[in-house]
N, CA, C and O of each residue as an XYZ file, in Angstrom:
380
protein
N      65.750    120.915     65.772
C      65.813    119.759     66.530
C      64.508    119.824     67.762
O      63.922    120.848     68.115
N      64.285    118.505     68.239
C      63.644    118.082     68.995
C      63.604    118.338     70.310
O      64.716    118.754     70.636
N      62.741    118.287     71.398
C      62.650    118.179     72.510
C      62.105    116.709     72.895
O      61.114    116.136     72.442
N      63.121    116.219     73.949
C      62.561    114.657     74.805
C      62.550    114.688     76.382
O      62.915    115.614     77.106
N      62.275    114.019     76.578
C      61.906    113.849     77.951
C      62.266    112.654     78.197
O      61.664    111.615     77.929
N      63.729    112.864     78.958
C      64.077    110.953     79.255
C      63.682    110.947     81.044
O      64.054    111.836     81.810
N      63.143    110.156     81.313
C      62.960    109.524     82.343
C      63.777    108.251     82.676
O      63.637    107.330     81.872
N      64.709    108.019     83.856
C      65.006    106.604     84.196
C      64.822    106.659     85.643
O      64.989    107.648     86.356
N      64.369    105.198     86.087
C      64.826    104.438     87.050
C      65.406    104.252     87.835
O      66.402    103.733     87.332
N      65.562    104.304     88.983
C      66.910    103.493     90.014
C      66.500    101.792     90.333
O      65.307    101.691     90.619
N      66.970    100.955     90.336
C      67.383     99.681     90.902
C      66.708    100.278     92.167
O      66.877    101.398     92.649
N      66.032     99.432     92.523
C      66.254     99.125     94.343
C      67.641     99.427     95.220
O      68.788     99.022     95.034
N      67.245    100.046     95.953
C      68.992     99.927     97.139
C      69.996    100.561     96.417
O      71.060    100.531     97.035
N      70.091    101.378     94.856
C      70.686    101.469     94.639
C      71.367    103.231     95.067
O      72.171    103.734     94.283
N      71.043    103.813     96.027
C      71.338    104.751     96.615
C      72.899    105.143     96.845
O      73.536    106.177     96.645
N      73.238    103.845     97.361
C      74.594    104.253     97.870
C      75.489    104.356     96.138
O      76.315    105.245     95.934
N      75.238    103.620     95.380
C      76.037    103.625     93.910
C      75.899    104.672     93.021
O      76.542    105.116     92.070
N      74.636    105.004     93.740
C      74.101    106.863     92.673
C      74.964    107.356     93.138
O      75.783    107.609     92.254
N      75.533    107.896     94.769
C      75.784    109.183     95.057
C      77.767    108.673     95.274
O      78.549    109.544     95.655
N      78.158    107.562     95.039
C      79.607    107.677     94.919
C      79.643    107.916     92.994
O      80.721    108.256     92.505
N      78.404    107.705     92.047
C      78.695    107.964     90.636
C      78.105    109.454     90.271
O      77.838    109.784     89.116
N      77.924    110.375     91.501
C      77.267    111.460     91.242
C      78.296    112.255     90.608
O      77.710    112.993     89.816
N      79.708    112.496     90.561
C      80.726    112.973     90.021
C      80.650    112.993     88.701
O      80.535    113.922     87.902
N      80.729    111.856     88.579
C      80.709    111.472     86.800
C      79.487    111.612     85.849
O      79.444    111.726     84.624
N      78.403    111.565     86.888
C      77.133    111.812     86.119
C      76.850    113.192     86.050
O      76.106    113.578     85.149
N      77.424    114.173     87.029
C      77.144    115.340     86.048
C      78.554    116.373     85.471
O      78.471    117.560     85.156
N      79.388    115.799     85.460
C      80.104    116.065     84.557
C      79.793    115.683     83.229
O      80.231    116.349     82.291
N      78.874    114.385     82.990
C      78.842    113.794     81.828
C      77.697    114.309     81.023
O      77.483    114.391     79.814
N      76.995    114.646     82.157
C      75.485    115.989     81.904
C      75.797    116.691     81.492
O      75.387    117.038     80.384
N      76.689    117.295     82.141
C      77.597    118.996     81.358
C      77.976    118.774     80.286
O      77.327    119.468     79.503
N      78.939    117.964     79.610
C      79.573    117.923     78.411
C      78.409    118.099     77.405
O      78.650    118.475     76.258
N      77.203    117.842     77.803
C      75.967    118.447     76.301
C      75.222    119.896     76.753
O      74.042    120.221     76.621
N      76.268    120.586     77.291
C      75.651    122.185     77.534
C      74.632    122.072     77.295
O      73.802    121.285     77.751
N      74.516    123.101     76.294
C      72.521    123.529     76.052
C      71.886    122.655     75.758
O      70.860    122.746     76.433
N      71.818    121.482     74.900
C      71.307    120.025     75.120
C      70.193    119.675     76.516
O      69.056    119.236     76.688
N      70.897    119.987     77.011
C      70.301    119.481     78.368
C      69.660    121.132     79.026
O      70.152    122.058     79.670
N      68.215    120.797     78.385
C      67.284    121.640     78.768
C      66.332    122.164     80.134
O      65.542    123.089     80.319
N      66.939    120.893     81.071
C      66.357    120.653     82.295
C      66.667    119.362     82.945
O      65.820    118.545     82.586
N      67.384    118.926     83.617
C      67.559    117.920     84.355
C      67.980    117.894     85.938
O      68.930    118.529     86.398
N      67.168    117.106     86.636
C      67.576    116.642     88.040
C      66.643    115.330     88.615
O      65.875    114.822     87.799
N      66.679    114.906     89.660
C      66.478    113.762     90.247
C      64.539    113.553     90.188
O      63.673    114.399     89.970
N      64.476    112.737     90.351
C      62.687    112.214     90.585
C      63.431    111.288     91.791
O      64.343    110.467     91.889
N      61.974    112.282     93.034
C      61.849    111.914     94.670
C      60.935    111.225     94.792
O      59.904    110.922     94.191
N      61.452    111.004     95.670
C      60.609    109.540     96.868
C      60.258    110.209     97.392
O      61.029    110.950     98.003
N      58.277    110.440     97.524
C      57.349    111.261     98.237
C      57.617    111.173     99.578
O      57.745    112.193    100.256
N      57.727    109.966    100.081
C      57.703    109.941    101.457
C      58.649    110.270    102.316
O      58.610    110.788    103.432
N      59.867    109.738    101.353
C      60.931    110.755    102.606
C      62.010    111.231    101.151
O      63.041    110.579    101.313
N      62.119    111.923    100.100
C      62.821    112.504     99.549
C      63.777    112.411     99.025
O      64.457    113.352     98.616
N      64.096    110.918     98.903
C      65.164    110.817     98.610
C      65.000    110.282     97.464
O      63.959    109.749     97.081
N      66.430    110.436     96.596
C      66.248    110.093     95.185
C      65.653    108.551     93.956
O      66.442    107.607     93.966
N      64.905    108.450     93.408
C      64.490    107.093     92.917
C      64.432    107.152     91.353
O      63.699    106.377     90.737
N      65.344    108.236     90.612
C      65.321    108.610     89.213
C      65.912    109.508     89.137
O      66.482    110.291     89.897
N      65.680    109.312     87.620
C      65.986    111.248     86.821
C      65.053    111.472     85.275
O      64.646    110.949     84.237
N      65.123    112.643     86.083
C      64.658    113.406     85.000
C      65.416    114.297     83.928
O      66.467    114.782     84.348
N      65.041    114.629     82.492
C      65.762    115.033     81.490
C      65.021    115.714     80.445
O      64.072    115.001     80.119
N      65.051    116.629     79.885
C      64.491    117.408     78.327
C      65.651    117.628     78.045
O      66.388    118.169     78.869
N      66.109    117.247     76.761
C      67.030    117.024     75.721
C      66.344    117.774     74.458
O      65.229    117.642     73.955
N      67.699    118.810     74.064
C      67.069    119.224     72.836
C      68.231    118.376     72.199
O      69.424    118.341     72.500
N      67.461    117.641     71.139
C      68.865    116.763     70.843
C      68.233    116.349     68.795
O      67.063    116.602     68.506
N      68.856    115.964     68.089
C      68.670    116.160     66.664
C      67.168    114.816     66.896
O      66.116    115.426     66.704
N      66.934    113.548     67.174
C      66.075    112.626     67.395
C      66.375    111.663     68.719
O      67.259    111.858     69.553
N      65.438    110.604     68.697
C      65.589    109.779     69.492
C      66.600    109.172     70.196
O      66.797    109.217     71.410
N      67.523    108.329     68.944
C      68.981    108.052     68.639
C      69.547    108.526     69.857
O      69.800    107.886     70.877
N      69.802    110.394     69.477
C      70.293    110.983     70.276
C      70.347    110.264     71.688
O      71.384    109.733     72.084
N      69.242    110.274     72.382
C      68.335    110.247     73.322
C      69.091    108.649     74.066
O      69.795    108.520     75.068
N      68.633    107.731     73.187
C      69.079    106.722     73.729
C      70.180    106.357     73.693
O      70.348    105.272     74.250
N      71.690    107.139     72.941
C      72.915    106.998     73.469
C      73.431    108.171     74.630
O      74.473    108.198     75.284
N      72.319    109.083     74.613
C      72.852    110.044     76.074
C      72.623    108.852     77.203
O      73.489    108.305     77.886
N      71.275    108.631     77.192
C      70.591    107.082     77.868
C      71.938    106.208     78.718
O      72.317    106.082     79.882
N      72.373    105.707     77.309
C      73.370    104.424     76.881
C      75.031    104.628     78.200
O      75.897    104.104     78.900
N      74.480    105.659     77.740
C      76.126    106.757     78.294
C      76.387    107.396     79.777
O      77.437    107.862     80.220
N      75.220    107.284     80.353
C      75.112    107.616     81.675
C      76.072    107.371     82.480
O      76.120    106.148     82.351
N      77.083    107.694     83.411
C      77.956    106.756     83.837
C      76.419    106.184     85.097
O      76.438    105.061     85.599
N      75.661    106.848     85.286
C      74.673    106.410     86.277
C      73.792    104.738     85.389
O      73.536    103.640     85.885
N      73.627    105.127     84.363
C      73.170    104.114     83.949
C      74.491    102.651     83.639
O      74.349    101.442     83.821
N      75.594    103.367     83.170
C      76.962    102.037     82.893
C      77.138    101.757     84.368
O      77.817    100.735     84.271
N      76.957    102.013     86.036
C      77.140    102.027     87.139
C      76.046    100.933     87.472
O      75.948    100.202     88.457
N      75.451    101.020     86.622
C      73.806     99.842     86.917
C      73.211    100.440     88.173
O      73.042     99.600     89.057
N      72.768    101.950     88.549
C      71.915    102.950     88.758
C      70.645    102.462     88.104
O      69.799    101.727     88.615
N      70.644    102.912     87.062
C      69.305    103.008     86.705
C      68.783    101.272     86.409
O      69.487    100.264     86.465
N      67.514    101.372     86.133
C      67.144     99.932     86.163
C      66.122    100.118     84.885
O      66.192     99.132     84.153
N      65.222    101.078     84.431
C      65.046    101.601     82.985
C      64.836    102.972     82.856
O      65.077    103.856     83.677
N      64.334    103.059     81.676
C      64.160    104.553     80.973
C      63.054    104.573     80.035
O      62.677    103.572     79.425
N      62.474    105.870     79.913
C      61.865    105.672     78.928
C      61.919    106.968     78.237
O      62.450    107.809     78.963
N      61.560    107.427     77.101
C      61.673    108.714     76.340
C      60.480    108.730     75.447
O      60.028    107.907     74.651
N      60.157    109.766     75.774
C      58.874    110.575     75.256
C      59.090    112.070     74.726
O      59.688    112.901     75.409
N      58.328    112.486     72.897
C      58.913    113.441     72.763
C      58.376    114.641     73.695
O      58.107    114.340     74.858
N      58.256    115.547     73.416
C      58.116    116.480     74.715
C      57.817    118.062     73.604
O      58.223    118.173     72.447
N      57.035    119.090     74.362
C      57.037    119.901     73.723
C      56.156    120.980     75.123
O      55.311    120.704     75.975
N      56.973    122.367     74.719
C      56.024    123.156     75.681
C      55.258    123.737     75.549
O      55.280    124.390     74.506
N      54.365    123.874     76.238
C      53.131    124.287     76.555
C      53.195    125.563     77.281
O      53.299    126.591     76.614
N      53.146    125.628     78.539
C      53.530    126.746     79.315
C      55.090    126.662     80.173
O      55.754    125.713     80.591
N      55.240    127.829     80.189
C      56.888    127.677     81.141
C      58.050    128.062     79.487
O      57.747    127.905     78.304
N      59.032    128.451     79.945
C      60.237    128.895     79.358
C      61.541    127.779     79.481
O      62.152    127.316     80.444
N      61.609    127.655     78.490
C      62.849    126.312     78.735
C      64.586    127.249     77.616
O      65.660    126.653     77.534
């Protein structure tokens, strides 16, 4: 397996949609179990509100990350405006 960093950024003004979809999003992410090494919101520095999400995923390939991103309830609800995927290697810390 390979680690991947998935960064998703929200559309402007998507906070209400994000909050309404949050339970479905958390349920979805939970179905991936140990494959999700780390996940959480990207925060806006001035006010601390969410402006996106980061995930570190331990999956077979980039296609698996694309499928994960495409089927996330946040993506399906139109919360995310974009995402990027990069292979990731831990050098310091433990996952």
